[in-house]
Amino acid sequence: MLAAAASVKPSAAATSKLSFKLLHLPPLPAAAGHGPLSLSLSARPLYRQEPFLAAAAARNDRAAYPAPPAATADGARPVEAAVAPAAPEETARRAKIGVYFATWWALNVIFNIYNKKVLNAFPYPWLTSTLSLAAGSAIMLASWATRIAQAPKTDLNFWKVLSPVALAHTIGHVAATVSMAKVTVSFTHIIKSGEPAFSVLVSRFLLGEHFPAPVYFSLLPIISGCALAAVTELNFNMTGFMGAMISNLAFVFRNIFSKKGMKGKSVSGMNYYACLSMLSLVILLPFAIAMEGPKVWAAGWQKAVAEIGPNFVWWVAAQSVFYHLYNQVSYMSLDEISPLTFSVGNTMKRISVIVASIIVFKTPVQPINALGAAIAILGTFIYSQAKQ
């Protein structure tokens, strides 16, 4: 019967009604150990696969076409896609960054308050800067000796590359302390918020780098805000103003040298800053002795203790320790966050320091002075966004 049916030919009339030709597809390749696959029209798997498909074909298809990110382990995509919660590792990382930022800001505020108290009673910024670096160096050497922290593996080339970074760090640290000794904490940090302007100008004219137009426009509120705050500052002092400006310039070069010299180095942020502190201490100590000297320090120390009492010693210890701790935490945070996030955090840090110092020291602030500070800090924030 099948043979007879196969031998029947369609009539001419039926043939004339057909306006298309049958397309003969080539047979699909055979799966391993099986005949040709005739049920599937595509070699790409459907993400909602039915259970009656052969296991071997499913394995072959998954090997050739991996499941998409939203697919489950067996290659099936759920009908109603739900937003996956953050992984525990990511949640822990965000919490860690939050702790770093809160600790960074808090330690920086405490340092600035105690540093200003010390400088009001003991106006010798060179020794004060030296004690800050000495305290940090002692803390890290003790940590390495007791194995609380793992000592870095360094060589002579590491210290050669670190030398210009340490020199710029030393200049910036001393200049900022000199500024703090002459003017208010809030004014110093308002001027230091202009550091991005120095960064762009140095990179443009000395290094030949070019930036997008929004970066240059962001400098206008920074410069104008700092100028407005300086003109309206009640306790303006040229030495204090120049100290903050020199500090900005020195820290820009520190960042440039650090970026160029530390490529490929496997030293953690904590240990990197520890090495930086030690080398800066070696550079600073002879200059501090030459600028002020032990006799001046001894006389000033006796006078401060007589006026303040034993609390003065605790102030010196606090400003020295907290200086190292806040810098160490900031360098540790660099291991976890992007430069943009760090820039935003640094801007918010200055706001917290300015506000806290005005409250603690009852610094008189004119409305026009506060407006200049707000414009400068806003410009710094805009710069951090445009730079990225």
C-alpha positions as YAML, in Angstrom:
chain: A
units: angstrom
residues:
- id: 1
  name: MET
  ca: [0.00, 0.00, 0.00]
- id: 2
  name: LEU
  ca: [2.84, 2.43, 0.81]
- id: 3
  name: ALA
  ca: [4.45, 1.70, -2.55]
- id: 4
  name: ALA
  ca: [1.19, 2.36, -4.35]
- id: 5
  name: ALA
  ca: [0.68, 5.61, -2.52]
- id: 6
  name: ALA
  ca: [4.20, 6.71, -3.32]
- id: 7
  name: SER
  ca: [3.64, 5.99, -7.02]
- id: 8
  name: VAL
  ca: [0.61, 8.30, -7.26]
- id: 9
  name: LYS
  ca: [1.60, 11.57, -8.96]
- id: 10
  name: PRO
  ca: [-0.27, 14.87, -8.49]
- id: 11
  name: SER
  ca: [-2.38, 16.08, -11.32]
- id: 12
  name: ALA
  ca: [-1.36, 18.99, -13.52]
- id: 13
  name: ALA
  ca: [-4.12, 21.15, -12.08]
- id: 14
  name: ALA
  ca: [-2.92, 20.55, -8.57]
- id: 15
  name: THR
  ca: [0.62, 21.23, -9.62]
- id: 16
  name: SER
  ca: [-0.29, 24.53, -11.20]
- id: 17
  name: LYS
  ca: [-1.84, 25.78, -7.96]
- id: 18
  name: LEU
  ca: [1.47, 25.44, -6.09]
- id: 19
  name: SER
  ca: [3.27, 28.77, -6.11]
- id: 20
  name: PHE
  ca: [6.27, 27.76, -4.04]
- id: 21
  name: LYS
  ca: [8.98, 25.16, -4.09]
- id: 22
  name: LEU
  ca: [9.85, 22.89, -1.26]
- id: 23
  name: LEU
  ca: [13.15, 23.79, 0.42]
- id: 24
  name: HIS
  ca: [15.29, 20.78, 1.24]
- id: 25
  name: LEU
  ca: [17.37, 21.46, 4.38]
- id: 26
  name: PRO
  ca: [20.62, 19.57, 4.93]
- id: 27
  name: PRO
  ca: [20.47, 16.99, 7.68]
- id: 28
  name: LEU
  ca: [21.59, 18.16, 11.14]
- id: 29
  name: PRO
  ca: [24.84, 16.76, 12.48]
- id: 30
  name: ALA
  ca: [24.50, 13.61, 14.51]
- id: 31
  name: ALA
  ca: [25.06, 13.73, 18.25]
- id: 32
  name: ALA
  ca: [27.63, 11.45, 19.75]
- id: 33
  name: GLY
  ca: [26.26, 7.92, 19.76]
- id: 34
  name: HIS
  ca: [22.91, 8.93, 18.20]
- id: 35
  name: GLY
  ca: [21.34, 9.40, 14.80]
- id: 36
  name: PRO
  ca: [20.59, 12.75, 13.19]
- id: 37
  name: LEU
  ca: [18.74, 15.20, 15.45]
- id: 38
  name: SER
  ca: [15.49, 15.90, 13.61]
- id: 39
  name: LEU
  ca: [13.36, 17.33, 16.44]
- id: 40
  name: SER
  ca: [15.34, 20.54, 17.09]
- id: 41
  name: LEU
  ca: [15.20, 23.43, 14.62]
- id: 42
  name: SER
  ca: [18.17, 25.19, 16.20]
- id: 43
  name: ALA
  ca: [21.38, 23.99, 17.75]
- id: 44
  name: ARG
  ca: [21.11, 26.81, 20.38]
- id: 45
  name: PRO
  ca: [19.32, 25.61, 23.53]
- id: 46
  name: LEU
  ca: [16.10, 27.16, 24.75]
- id: 47
  name: TYR
  ca: [16.55, 28.45, 28.28]
- id: 48
  name: ARG
  ca: [13.19, 27.00, 29.21]
- id: 49
  name: GLN
  ca: [14.00, 23.45, 28.27]
- id: 50
  name: GLU
  ca: [11.47, 20.68, 28.73]
- id: 51
  name: PRO
  ca: [12.36, 17.54, 30.68]
- id: 52
  name: PHE
  ca: [11.81, 15.20, 27.75]
- id: 53
  name: LEU
  ca: [14.92, 16.45, 25.86]
- id: 54
  name: ALA
  ca: [17.77, 14.00, 25.78]
- id: 55
  name: ALA
  ca: [20.41, 14.44, 28.47]
- id: 56
  name: ALA
  ca: [23.27, 14.00, 26.01]
- id: 57
  name: ALA
  ca: [21.96, 16.68, 23.67]
- id: 58
  name: ALA
  ca: [21.49, 19.04, 26.62]
- id: 59
  name: ARG
  ca: [25.08, 18.50, 27.71]
- id: 60
  name: ASN
  ca: [26.40, 19.16, 24.22]
- id: 61
  name: ASP
  ca: [24.27, 22.28, 23.84]
- id: 62
  name: ARG
  ca: [25.35, 23.72, 27.19]
- id: 63
  name: ALA
  ca: [29.01, 23.21, 26.36]
- id: 64
  name: ALA
  ca: [28.63, 25.11, 23.09]
- id: 65
  name: TYR
  ca: [26.28, 27.82, 24.42]
- id: 66
  name: PRO
  ca: [26.77, 28.67, 28.08]
- id: 67
  name: ALA
  ca: [23.72, 29.75, 30.01]
- id: 68
  name: PRO
  ca: [23.26, 33.51, 30.31]
- id: 69
  name: PRO
  ca: [24.08, 35.21, 33.61]
- id: 70
  name: ALA
  ca: [20.45, 35.22, 34.72]
- id: 71
  name: ALA
  ca: [19.98, 31.51, 33.99]
- id: 72
  name: THR
  ca: [19.97, 28.92, 36.72]
- id: 73
  name: ALA
  ca: [22.42, 26.08, 37.12]
- id: 74
  name: ASP
  ca: [20.44, 23.69, 34.89]
- id: 75
  name: GLY
  ca: [20.15, 26.24, 32.08]
- id: 76
  name: ALA
  ca: [16.51, 27.15, 32.77]
- id: 77
  name: ARG
  ca: [15.55, 30.80, 33.07]
- id: 78
  name: PRO
  ca: [12.81, 31.43, 35.66]
- id: 79
  name: VAL
  ca: [9.55, 32.76, 34.29]
- id: 80
  name: GLU
  ca: [9.47, 35.71, 36.76]
- id: 81
  name: ALA
  ca: [12.96, 37.17, 37.14]
- id: 82
  name: ALA
  ca: [13.57, 38.53, 40.63]
- id: 83
  name: VAL
  ca: [16.26, 41.00, 41.57]
- id: 84
  name: ALA
  ca: [19.07, 39.01, 43.14]
- id: 85
  name: PRO
  ca: [20.18, 40.27, 46.55]
- id: 86
  name: ALA
  ca: [23.74, 41.49, 47.00]
- id: 87
  name: ALA
  ca: [26.25, 38.75, 47.68]
- id: 88
  name: PRO
  ca: [27.45, 38.46, 51.27]
- id: 89
  name: GLU
  ca: [30.98, 39.29, 50.13]
- id: 90
  name: GLU
  ca: [29.81, 42.53, 48.49]
- id: 91
  name: THR
  ca: [27.77, 43.48, 51.53]
- id: 92
  name: ALA
  ca: [30.77, 42.91, 53.77]
- id: 93
  name: ARG
  ca: [32.96, 44.97, 51.42]
- id: 94
  name: ARG
  ca: [30.54, 47.91, 51.50]
- id: 95
  name: ALA
  ca: [30.37, 47.75, 55.27]
- id: 96
  name: LYS
  ca: [34.17, 47.70, 55.42]
- id: 97
  name: ILE
  ca: [34.40, 50.80, 53.22]
- id: 98
  name: GLY
  ca: [31.82, 52.55, 55.38]
- id: 99
  name: VAL
  ca: [33.86, 51.81, 58.49]
- id: 100
  name: TYR
  ca: [37.00, 53.12, 56.77]
- id: 101
  name: PHE
  ca: [35.30, 56.40, 55.83]
- id: 102
  name: ALA
  ca: [33.76, 56.98, 59.26]
- id: 103
  name: THR
  ca: [37.07, 56.18, 60.96]
- id: 104
  name: TRP
  ca: [39.03, 58.35, 58.51]
- id: 105
  name: TRP
  ca: [36.84, 61.41, 59.09]
- id: 106
  name: ALA
  ca: [36.65, 60.96, 62.86]
- id: 107
  name: LEU
  ca: [40.41, 60.54, 63.28]
- id: 108
  name: ASN
  ca: [41.08, 63.53, 61.04]
- id: 109
  name: VAL
  ca: [38.77, 65.76, 63.06]
- id: 110
  name: ILE
  ca: [40.39, 64.65, 66.33]
- id: 111
  name: PHE
  ca: [43.88, 65.23, 64.95]
- id: 112
  name: ASN
  ca: [43.11, 68.75, 63.75]
- id: 113
  name: ILE
  ca: [41.58, 69.73, 67.08]
- id: 114
  name: TYR
  ca: [44.50, 68.45, 69.15]
- id: 115
  name: ASN
  ca: [47.04, 69.76, 66.65]
- id: 116
  name: LYS
  ca: [45.61, 73.27, 66.94]
- id: 117
  name: LYS
  ca: [45.55, 73.05, 70.73]
- id: 118
  name: VAL
  ca: [49.21, 72.06, 70.78]
- id: 119
  name: LEU
  ca: [50.22, 74.82, 68.36]
- id: 120
  name: ASN
  ca: [48.33, 77.45, 70.37]
- id: 121
  name: ALA
  ca: [50.34, 76.55, 73.46]
- id: 122
  name: PHE
  ca: [53.57, 75.43, 71.74]
- id: 123
  name: PRO
  ca: [54.02, 77.42, 68.46]
- id: 124
  name: TYR
  ca: [56.82, 75.31, 67.02]
- id: 125
  name: PRO
  ca: [55.44, 73.61, 63.88]
- id: 126
  name: TRP
  ca: [58.75, 71.99, 62.87]
- id: 127
  name: LEU
  ca: [58.97, 69.95, 66.08]
- id: 128
  name: THR
  ca: [55.23, 69.24, 66.05]
- id: 129
  name: SER
  ca: [55.52, 67.85, 62.51]
- id: 130
  name: THR
  ca: [58.53, 65.77, 63.50]
- id: 131
  name: LEU
  ca: [56.72, 64.25, 66.48]
- id: 132
  name: SER
  ca: [53.80, 63.23, 64.24]
- id: 133
  name: LEU
  ca: [56.09, 61.31, 61.88]
- id: 134
  name: ALA
  ca: [58.09, 59.82, 64.77]
- id: 135
  name: ALA
  ca: [54.96, 58.49, 66.46]
- id: 136
  name: GLY
  ca: [53.77, 56.81, 63.26]
- id: 137
  name: SER
  ca: [57.19, 55.27, 62.62]
- id: 138
  name: ALA
  ca: [57.35, 53.91, 66.17]
- id: 139
  name: ILE
  ca: [53.84, 52.44, 65.92]
- id: 140
  name: MET
  ca: [54.61, 50.60, 62.69]
- id: 141
  name: LEU
  ca: [58.02, 49.33, 63.83]
- id: 142
  name: ALA
  ca: [56.38, 47.91, 66.96]
- id: 143
  name: SER
  ca: [53.62, 46.35, 64.84]
- id: 144
  name: TRP
  ca: [56.17, 44.66, 62.59]
- id: 145
  name: ALA
  ca: [58.29, 43.49, 65.52]
- id: 146
  name: THR
  ca: [55.31, 41.92, 67.31]
- id: 147
  name: ARG
  ca: [53.93, 40.56, 64.01]
- id: 148
  name: ILE
  ca: [50.65, 42.40, 64.47]
- id: 149
  name: ALA
  ca: [51.23, 43.57, 60.91]
- id: 150
  name: GLN
  ca: [53.32, 41.84, 58.29]
- id: 151
  name: ALA
  ca: [56.47, 43.76, 57.38]
- id: 152
  name: PRO
  ca: [56.76, 44.68, 53.68]
- id: 153
  name: LYS
  ca: [59.40, 43.19, 51.43]
- id: 154
  name: THR
  ca: [61.37, 46.12, 50.07]
- id: 155
  name: ASP
  ca: [64.65, 46.65, 48.29]
- id: 156
  name: LEU
  ca: [66.98, 49.55, 47.55]
- id: 157
  name: ASN
  ca: [65.09, 50.44, 44.39]
- id: 158
  name: PHE
  ca: [61.86, 50.75, 46.40]
- id: 159
  name: TRP
  ca: [63.41, 53.35, 48.69]
- id: 160
  name: LYS
  ca: [64.92, 55.24, 45.75]
- id: 161
  name: VAL
  ca: [61.51, 55.48, 44.11]
- id: 162
  name: LEU
  ca: [59.95, 56.49, 47.42]
- id: 163
  name: SER
  ca: [62.45, 59.31, 48.04]
- id: 164
  name: PRO
  ca: [60.80, 62.06, 45.93]
- id: 165
  name: VAL
  ca: [57.41, 61.04, 47.32]
- id: 166
  name: ALA
  ca: [58.74, 61.36, 50.87]
- id: 167
  name: LEU
  ca: [60.35, 64.73, 50.11]
- id: 168
  name: ALA
  ca: [57.09, 66.15, 48.76]
- id: 169
  name: HIS
  ca: [55.17, 64.63, 51.68]
- id: 170
  name: THR
  ca: [57.54, 66.24, 54.17]
- id: 171
  name: ILE
  ca: [57.21, 69.69, 52.61]
- id: 172
  name: GLY
  ca: [53.45, 69.43, 52.44]
- id: 173
  name: HIS
  ca: [53.16, 68.21, 56.03]
- id: 174
  name: VAL
  ca: [55.37, 70.96, 57.50]
- id: 175
  name: ALA
  ca: [53.75, 73.69, 55.39]
- id: 176
  name: ALA
  ca: [50.27, 72.65, 56.53]
- id: 177
  name: THR
  ca: [51.41, 72.66, 60.17]
- id: 178
  name: VAL
  ca: [52.95, 76.11, 59.76]
- id: 179
  name: SER
  ca: [49.65, 77.33, 58.32]
- id: 180
  name: MET
  ca: [47.73, 75.79, 61.20]
- id: 181
  name: ALA
  ca: [49.98, 77.60, 63.68]
- id: 182
  name: LYS
  ca: [49.25, 81.00, 62.12]
- id: 183
  name: VAL
  ca: [45.56, 80.87, 61.12]
- id: 184
  name: THR
  ca: [42.40, 79.03, 62.08]
- id: 185
  name: VAL
  ca: [41.87, 75.38, 61.24]
- id: 186
  name: SER
  ca: [38.85, 76.22, 59.10]
- id: 187
  name: PHE
  ca: [40.78, 78.76, 57.01]
- id: 188
  name: THR
  ca: [43.66, 76.33, 56.42]
- id: 189
  name: HIS
  ca: [41.28, 73.66, 55.15]
- id: 190
  name: ILE
  ca: [39.36, 76.11, 52.99]
- id: 191
  name: ILE
  ca: [42.59, 77.02, 51.22]
- id: 192
  name: LYS
  ca: [43.63, 73.36, 51.05]
- id: 193
  name: SER
  ca: [40.37, 72.57, 49.27]
- id: 194
  name: GLY
  ca: [41.97, 74.32, 46.29]
- id: 195
  name: GLU
  ca: [44.40, 71.44, 45.79]
- id: 196
  name: PRO
  ca: [42.58, 70.21, 42.61]
- id: 197
  name: ALA
  ca: [43.36, 73.54, 40.92]
- id: 198
  name: PHE
  ca: [47.07, 73.03, 41.60]
- id: 199
  name: SER
  ca: [46.80, 69.46, 40.33]
- id: 200
  name: VAL
  ca: [45.30, 70.51, 37.00]
- id: 201
  name: LEU
  ca: [47.70, 73.42, 36.48]
- id: 202
  name: VAL
  ca: [50.81, 71.37, 37.29]
- id: 203
  name: SER
  ca: [49.69, 68.47, 35.11]
- id: 204
  name: ARG
  ca: [48.83, 70.81, 32.24]
- id: 205
  name: PHE
  ca: [51.88, 73.09, 32.15]
- id: 206
  name: LEU
  ca: [54.62, 70.83, 33.54]
- id: 207
  name: LEU
  ca: [53.52, 67.38, 32.36]
- id: 208
  name: GLY
  ca: [51.69, 68.39, 29.20]
- id: 209
  name: GLU
  ca: [48.45, 66.60, 30.10]
- id: 210
  name: HIS
  ca: [45.14, 67.76, 28.66]
- id: 211
  name: PHE
  ca: [41.76, 67.61, 30.38]
- id: 212
  name: PRO
  ca: [38.16, 67.90, 29.18]
- id: 213
  name: ALA
  ca: [36.51, 71.31, 29.31]
- id: 214
  name: PRO
  ca: [34.32, 70.45, 32.36]
- id: 215
  name: VAL
  ca: [37.50, 69.91, 34.42]
- id: 216
  name: TYR
  ca: [38.78, 73.39, 33.62]
- id: 217
  name: PHE
  ca: [35.37, 74.95, 34.30]
- id: 218
  name: SER
  ca: [35.24, 73.22, 37.69]
- id: 219
  name: LEU
  ca: [38.33, 75.19, 38.73]
- id: 220
  name: LEU
  ca: [36.44, 78.49, 38.56]
- id: 221
  name: PRO
  ca: [34.33, 77.91, 41.71]
- id: 222
  name: ILE
  ca: [37.34, 76.46, 43.52]
- id: 223
  name: ILE
  ca: [39.57, 79.46, 42.84]
- id: 224
  name: SER
  ca: [36.84, 82.05, 43.32]
- id: 225
  name: GLY
  ca: [35.59, 80.42, 46.53]
- id: 226
  name: CYS
  ca: [39.09, 80.26, 48.05]
- id: 227
  name: ALA
  ca: [39.74, 83.88, 47.07]
- id: 228
  name: LEU
  ca: [36.46, 85.04, 48.57]
- id: 229
  name: ALA
  ca: [37.16, 83.17, 51.81]
- id: 230
  name: ALA
  ca: [40.69, 84.58, 52.02]
- id: 231
  name: VAL
  ca: [39.62, 88.18, 51.44]
- id: 232
  name: THR
  ca: [36.90, 88.00, 54.08]
- id: 233
  name: GLU
  ca: [38.92, 86.01, 56.65]
- id: 234
  name: LEU
  ca: [38.96, 87.90, 59.95]
- id: 235
  name: ASN
  ca: [42.24, 86.31, 61.12]
- id: 236
  name: PHE
  ca: [44.10, 86.46, 57.81]
- id: 237
  name: ASN
  ca: [47.85, 85.91, 58.02]
- id: 238
  name: MET
  ca: [50.13, 85.82, 54.99]
- id: 239
  name: THR
  ca: [52.41, 83.13, 56.47]
- id: 240
  name: GLY
  ca: [49.43, 80.93, 57.20]
- id: 241
  name: PHE
  ca: [47.98, 81.53, 53.74]
- id: 242
  name: MET
  ca: [51.27, 80.74, 51.98]
- id: 243
  name: GLY
  ca: [51.77, 77.65, 54.13]
- id: 244
  name: ALA
  ca: [48.44, 76.22, 52.96]
- id: 245
  name: MET
  ca: [49.25, 77.09, 49.33]
- id: 246
  name: ILE
  ca: [52.69, 75.45, 49.51]
- id: 247
  name: SER
  ca: [51.11, 72.41, 51.11]
- id: 248
  name: ASN
  ca: [48.69, 72.12, 48.18]
- id: 249
  name: LEU
  ca: [51.53, 72.28, 45.66]
- id: 250
  name: ALA
  ca: [53.69, 69.79, 47.57]
- id: 251
  name: PHE
  ca: [50.89, 67.24, 47.89]
- id: 252
  name: VAL
  ca: [50.18, 67.49, 44.17]
- id: 253
  name: PHE
  ca: [53.79, 66.54, 43.42]
- id: 254
  name: ARG
  ca: [53.59, 63.80, 46.05]
- id: 255
  name: ASN
  ca: [50.62, 62.27, 44.25]
- id: 256
  name: ILE
  ca: [52.34, 62.56, 40.87]
- id: 257
  name: PHE
  ca: [55.56, 60.94, 42.11]
- id: 258
  name: SER
  ca: [53.62, 58.25, 43.93]
- id: 259
  name: LYS
  ca: [51.55, 57.40, 40.85]
- id: 260
  name: LYS
  ca: [54.60, 57.17, 38.60]
- id: 261
  name: GLY
  ca: [56.93, 55.39, 40.96]
- id: 262
  name: MET
  ca: [54.71, 52.79, 42.60]
- id: 263
  name: LYS
  ca: [53.44, 51.03, 39.48]
- id: 264
  name: GLY
  ca: [53.89, 47.28, 39.85]
- id: 265
  name: LYS
  ca: [54.79, 47.47, 43.54]
- id: 266
  name: SER
  ca: [53.08, 44.96, 45.82]
- id: 267
  name: VAL
  ca: [53.11, 46.95, 49.06]
- id: 268
  name: SER
  ca: [49.82, 47.43, 50.88]
- id: 269
  name: GLY
  ca: [48.49, 50.89, 51.62]
- id: 270
  name: MET
  ca: [49.22, 50.58, 55.32]
- id: 271
  name: ASN
  ca: [52.84, 49.53, 54.84]
- id: 272
  name: TYR
  ca: [53.36, 52.03, 52.05]
- id: 273
  name: TYR
  ca: [52.41, 54.91, 54.32]
- id: 274
  name: ALA
  ca: [54.55, 53.46, 57.11]
- id: 275
  name: CYS
  ca: [57.62, 53.47, 54.87]
- id: 276
  name: LEU
  ca: [56.70, 56.97, 53.69]
- id: 277
  name: SER
  ca: [56.55, 58.22, 57.29]
- id: 278
  name: MET
  ca: [59.93, 56.73, 58.19]
- id: 279
  name: LEU
  ca: [61.70, 58.23, 55.20]
- id: 280
  name: SER
  ca: [59.99, 61.59, 55.75]
- id: 281
  name: LEU
  ca: [61.17, 61.56, 59.37]
- id: 282
  name: VAL
  ca: [64.76, 61.05, 58.26]
- id: 283
  name: ILE
  ca: [64.43, 63.97, 55.83]
- id: 284
  name: LEU
  ca: [62.68, 66.32, 58.28]
- id: 285
  name: LEU
  ca: [64.68, 65.83, 61.48]
- id: 286
  name: PRO
  ca: [67.87, 67.75, 60.52]
- id: 287
  name: PHE
  ca: [65.82, 70.65, 59.10]
- id: 288
  name: ALA
  ca: [63.70, 70.82, 62.25]
- id: 289
  name: ILE
  ca: [66.82, 71.03, 64.42]
- id: 290
  name: ALA
  ca: [68.27, 73.74, 62.19]
- id: 291
  name: MET
  ca: [65.05, 75.81, 62.07]
- id: 292
  name: GLU
  ca: [64.11, 75.67, 65.77]
- id: 293
  name: GLY
  ca: [66.61, 73.64, 67.80]
- id: 294
  name: PRO
  ca: [66.55, 71.79, 71.14]
- id: 295
  name: LYS
  ca: [67.06, 74.93, 73.26]
- id: 296
  name: VAL
  ca: [63.99, 76.61, 71.83]
- id: 297
  name: TRP
  ca: [62.00, 73.41, 72.21]
- id: 298
  name: ALA
  ca: [62.98, 72.98, 75.84]
- id: 299
  name: ALA
  ca: [62.03, 76.54, 76.76]
- id: 300
  name: GLY
  ca: [58.73, 76.33, 74.88]
- id: 301
  name: TRP
  ca: [57.92, 72.97, 76.43]
- id: 302
  name: GLN
  ca: [58.42, 74.23, 79.98]
- id: 303
  name: LYS
  ca: [56.26, 77.26, 79.30]
- id: 304
  name: ALA
  ca: [53.44, 75.15, 77.80]
- id: 305
  name: VAL
  ca: [53.45, 72.66, 80.69]
- id: 306
  name: ALA
  ca: [53.40, 75.53, 83.20]
- id: 307
  name: GLU
  ca: [50.40, 77.14, 81.48]
- id: 308
  name: ILE
  ca: [48.39, 74.07, 80.49]
- id: 309
  name: GLY
  ca: [49.53, 71.47, 82.99]
- id: 310
  name: PRO
  ca: [49.97, 67.73, 82.42]
- id: 311
  name: ASN
  ca: [47.19, 67.77, 79.82]
- id: 312
  name: PHE
  ca: [49.62, 69.35, 77.39]
- id: 313
  name: VAL
  ca: [51.63, 66.12, 77.23]
- id: 314
  name: TRP
  ca: [48.46, 64.21, 76.37]
- id: 315
  name: TRP
  ca: [47.63, 66.75, 73.67]
- id: 316
  name: VAL
  ca: [51.02, 66.22, 72.04]
- id: 317
  name: ALA
  ca: [50.65, 62.44, 72.22]
- id: 318
  name: ALA
  ca: [47.13, 62.58, 70.81]
- id: 319
  name: GLN
  ca: [47.96, 64.82, 67.85]
- id: 320
  name: SER
  ca: [51.00, 62.68, 67.01]
- id: 321
  name: VAL
  ca: [49.18, 59.34, 67.16]
- id: 322
  name: PHE
  ca: [46.00, 60.50, 65.46]
- id: 323
  name: TYR
  ca: [47.97, 62.06, 62.61]
- id: 324
  name: HIS
  ca: [49.44, 58.68, 61.77]
- id: 325
  name: LEU
  ca: [46.20, 56.79, 62.26]
- id: 326
  name: TYR
  ca: [44.04, 58.98, 60.02]
- id: 327
  name: ASN
  ca: [46.64, 58.92, 57.23]
- id: 328
  name: GLN
  ca: [47.07, 55.18, 57.58]
- id: 329
  name: VAL
  ca: [43.32, 54.57, 57.32]
- id: 330
  name: SER
  ca: [43.10, 56.83, 54.26]
- id: 331
  name: TYR
  ca: [45.85, 54.85, 52.50]
- id: 332
  name: MET
  ca: [44.18, 51.58, 53.53]
- id: 333
  name: SER
  ca: [40.91, 52.80, 52.00]
- id: 334
  name: LEU
  ca: [42.68, 53.31, 48.67]
- id: 335
  name: ASP
  ca: [43.05, 49.53, 48.46]
- id: 336
  name: GLU
  ca: [39.25, 49.16, 48.51]
- id: 337
  name: ILE
  ca: [37.78, 52.12, 46.63]
- id: 338
  name: SER
  ca: [38.18, 53.97, 43.35]
- id: 339
  name: PRO
  ca: [39.98, 57.32, 43.02]
- id: 340
  name: LEU
  ca: [36.61, 59.02, 42.43]
- id: 341
  name: THR
  ca: [35.18, 57.68, 45.68]
- id: 342
  name: PHE
  ca: [38.35, 58.70, 47.49]
- id: 343
  name: SER
  ca: [38.10, 62.25, 46.11]
- id: 344
  name: VAL
  ca: [34.50, 62.56, 47.24]
- id: 345
  name: GLY
  ca: [35.45, 61.21, 50.66]
- id: 346
  name: ASN
  ca: [38.31, 63.69, 50.92]
- id: 347
  name: THR
  ca: [35.94, 66.56, 50.13]
- id: 348
  name: MET
  ca: [33.48, 65.43, 52.79]
- id: 349
  name: LYS
  ca: [36.37, 65.10, 55.23]
- id: 350
  name: ARG
  ca: [37.23, 68.78, 54.83]
- id: 351
  name: ILE
  ca: [33.63, 69.76, 55.50]
- id: 352
  name: SER
  ca: [33.61, 67.76, 58.73]
- id: 353
  name: VAL
  ca: [36.91, 69.31, 59.85]
- id: 354
  name: ILE
  ca: [35.81, 72.87, 59.06]
- id: 355
  name: VAL
  ca: [32.48, 72.52, 60.86]
- id: 356
  name: ALA
  ca: [33.98, 70.74, 63.89]
- id: 357
  name: SER
  ca: [36.80, 73.28, 64.29]
- id: 358
  name: ILE
  ca: [34.38, 76.22, 64.11]
- id: 359
  name: ILE
  ca: [32.26, 74.64, 66.85]
- id: 360
  name: VAL
  ca: [35.14, 73.60, 69.13]
- id: 361
  name: PHE
  ca: [37.21, 76.79, 68.86]
- id: 362
  name: LYS
  ca: [34.18, 79.09, 68.46]
- id: 363
  name: THR
  ca: [35.71, 80.63, 65.36]
- id: 364
  name: PRO
  ca: [33.86, 83.77, 64.24]
- id: 365
  name: VAL
  ca: [32.68, 83.32, 60.66]
- id: 366
  name: GLN
  ca: [31.11, 86.02, 58.51]
- id: 367
  name: PRO
  ca: [28.33, 84.99, 56.09]
- id: 368
  name: ILE
  ca: [30.41, 86.03, 53.10]
- id: 369
  name: ASN
  ca: [33.32, 83.94, 54.42]
- id: 370
  name: ALA
  ca: [31.06, 80.91, 54.81]
- id: 371
  name: LEU
  ca: [29.76, 81.46, 51.28]
- id: 372
  name: GLY
  ca: [33.30, 81.44, 49.89]
- id: 373
  name: ALA
  ca: [34.06, 78.19, 51.72]
- id: 374
  name: ALA
  ca: [30.88, 76.60, 50.40]
- id: 375
  name: ILE
  ca: [31.66, 77.64, 46.82]
- id: 376
  name: ALA
  ca: [35.22, 76.29, 47.04]
- id: 377
  name: ILE
  ca: [34.11, 72.94, 48.46]
- id: 378
  name: LEU
  ca: [31.31, 72.65, 45.91]
- id: 379
  name: GLY
  ca: [33.85, 73.29, 43.17]
- id: 380
  name: THR
  ca: [36.05, 70.55, 44.59]
- id: 381
  name: PHE
  ca: [33.13, 68.13, 44.45]
- id: 382
  name: ILE
  ca: [32.32, 69.12, 40.85]
- id: 383
  name: TYR
  ca: [35.97, 68.65, 39.93]
- id: 384
  name: SER
  ca: [36.01, 65.12, 41.35]
- id: 385
  name: GLN
  ca: [33.00, 64.27, 39.18]
- id: 386
  name: ALA
  ca: [34.35, 65.92, 36.01]
- id: 387
  name: LYS
  ca: [37.81, 64.39, 36.44]
- id: 388
  name: GLN
  ca: [36.39, 60.88, 36.24]
...
